[in-house]
């Protein structure tokens, strides 16, 4: 994991997600490159060596994933007992919101779009299985979309 001085290079734009156990995802802007990212903050016990090794292993796996349909990892660091992970920001939201929005409008998602999303997701899963990685949490909240509607599967972190 990188040095925690990295934390000061980001400004918060908004909170975009809350998970279990005080995990929060923020939309942030990097002051160095002026790009938008997602920053996931997870509370950790830095004195627990076993837990730190587990997260280090998961970060190594996340770093190794390079596929057009998987969320990209950029950086990670620890600040104030939070593990912070900088990753690709998916401007299109998640698949759950796409489904919910269509349901509220009483509109169907076009069949062609469903097939495209399904095939992109299958390609992402095939890639991680080829690398002998099991995802453990594939669900609509972990399937993100970019601004063009292209799938970006989120690699699961505990």
Short mmCIF file of C-alpha atoms in Angstrom, two decimals, residues 22-124:
data_model
loop_
_atom_site.label_atom_id
_atom_site.label_comp_id
_atom_site.label_asym_id
_atom_site.label_seq_id
_atom_site.Cartn_x
_atom_site.Cartn_y
_atom_site.Cartn_z
CA UNK A 22 -18.70 1.69 7.98
CA UNK A 23 -17.48 1.13 4.41
CA UNK A 24 -18.10 4.24 2.32
CA UNK A 25 -17.45 5.06 -1.33
CA UNK A 26 -16.85 8.67 -2.35
CA UNK A 27 -16.60 10.32 -5.72
CA UNK A 28 -13.32 12.26 -5.56
CA UNK A 29 -11.17 14.40 -7.81
CA UNK A 30 -7.40 14.00 -7.92
CA UNK A 31 -5.76 17.42 -7.67
CA UNK A 32 -2.68 16.24 -9.61
CA UNK A 33 -4.36 14.92 -12.76
CA UNK A 34 -7.80 16.58 -12.37
CA UNK A 35 -9.56 13.24 -13.00
CA UNK A 36 -12.54 11.79 -11.15
CA UNK A 37 -12.18 8.51 -9.24
CA UNK A 38 -14.07 6.41 -6.72
CA UNK A 39 -12.43 6.18 -3.28
CA UNK A 40 -13.56 3.32 -1.08
CA UNK A 41 -12.83 3.74 2.65
CA UNK A 42 -12.84 0.65 4.85
CA UNK A 43 -12.04 0.71 8.54
CA UNK A 44 -9.24 -1.68 9.46
CA UNK A 45 -7.30 -2.63 12.55
CA UNK A 46 -3.72 -1.80 11.56
CA UNK A 47 -2.40 -3.69 14.60
CA UNK A 48 -3.96 -6.94 13.32
CA UNK A 49 -1.19 -8.35 11.11
CA UNK A 50 -3.41 -11.15 9.78
CA UNK A 51 -6.08 -8.71 8.65
CA UNK A 52 -3.48 -6.44 7.03
CA UNK A 53 -1.99 -9.40 5.14
CA UNK A 54 -5.47 -10.41 3.95
CA UNK A 55 -6.15 -6.92 2.58
CA UNK A 56 -2.67 -6.72 1.06
CA UNK A 57 -3.36 -10.00 -0.76
CA UNK A 58 -6.72 -8.76 -2.05
CA UNK A 59 -5.14 -5.51 -3.22
CA UNK A 60 -2.47 -7.50 -5.08
CA UNK A 61 -5.21 -9.46 -6.83
CA UNK A 62 -7.16 -6.27 -7.64
CA UNK A 63 -3.98 -4.65 -9.05
CA UNK A 64 -3.41 -7.64 -11.32
CA UNK A 65 -6.84 -7.40 -12.98
CA UNK A 66 -6.65 -5.65 -16.33
CA UNK A 67 -9.80 -6.15 -18.35
CA UNK A 68 -12.14 -3.72 -20.14
CA UNK A 69 -15.16 -4.98 -18.14
CA UNK A 70 -13.60 -4.88 -14.66
CA UNK A 71 -13.27 -1.74 -12.51
CA UNK A 72 -9.69 -0.50 -12.67
CA UNK A 73 -7.53 -0.24 -9.56
CA UNK A 74 -5.32 2.87 -9.32
CA UNK A 75 -3.93 3.19 -5.81
CA UNK A 76 -4.36 2.34 -2.13
CA UNK A 77 -3.16 3.75 1.16
CA UNK A 78 -3.97 3.78 4.87
CA UNK A 79 -5.11 6.93 6.64
CA UNK A 80 -6.48 7.12 10.21
CA UNK A 81 -7.19 3.36 10.38
CA UNK A 82 -8.99 3.44 7.03
CA UNK A 83 -7.83 1.46 4.04
CA UNK A 84 -8.50 3.76 1.08
CA UNK A 85 -8.71 2.27 -2.39
CA UNK A 86 -8.71 4.52 -5.44
CA UNK A 87 -10.47 2.97 -8.41
CA UNK A 88 -12.22 3.81 -11.64
CA UNK A 89 -15.34 5.93 -11.26
CA UNK A 90 -18.35 4.47 -13.09
CA UNK A 91 -20.42 7.48 -14.14
CA UNK A 92 -23.37 5.32 -15.25
CA UNK A 93 -24.08 4.00 -11.75
CA UNK A 94 -24.81 0.37 -11.04
CA UNK A 95 -27.03 -2.21 -12.70
CA UNK A 96 -29.46 -2.18 -9.77
CA UNK A 97 -30.21 1.51 -10.37
CA UNK A 98 -30.62 0.94 -14.12
CA UNK A 99 -33.21 -1.77 -13.41
CA UNK A 100 -34.94 0.33 -10.73
CA UNK A 101 -35.15 3.40 -13.00
CA UNK A 102 -36.71 1.39 -15.83
CA UNK A 103 -39.16 -0.22 -13.42
CA UNK A 104 -40.22 3.17 -11.99
CA UNK A 105 -40.79 4.50 -15.51
CA UNK A 106 -42.66 1.28 -16.36
CA UNK A 107 -40.30 0.76 -19.28
CA UNK A 108 -38.50 -2.38 -20.30
CA UNK A 109 -34.75 -2.46 -20.80
CA UNK A 110 -34.30 -3.20 -24.51
CA UNK A 111 -33.48 -6.86 -25.13
CA UNK A 112 -30.39 -5.93 -27.17
CA UNK A 113 -29.04 -3.90 -24.21
CA UNK A 114 -29.67 -6.82 -21.84
CA UNK A 115 -27.72 -9.18 -24.11
CA UNK A 116 -24.81 -6.72 -24.42
CA UNK A 117 -24.62 -6.25 -20.63
CA UNK A 118 -24.91 -10.01 -20.08
CA UNK A 119 -22.12 -10.81 -22.55
CA UNK A 120 -19.83 -8.12 -21.08
CA UNK A 121 -20.41 -9.51 -17.60
CA UNK A 122 -19.73 -13.06 -18.83
CA UNK A 123 -16.44 -11.87 -20.38
CA UNK A 124 -15.39 -10.30 -17.06
#
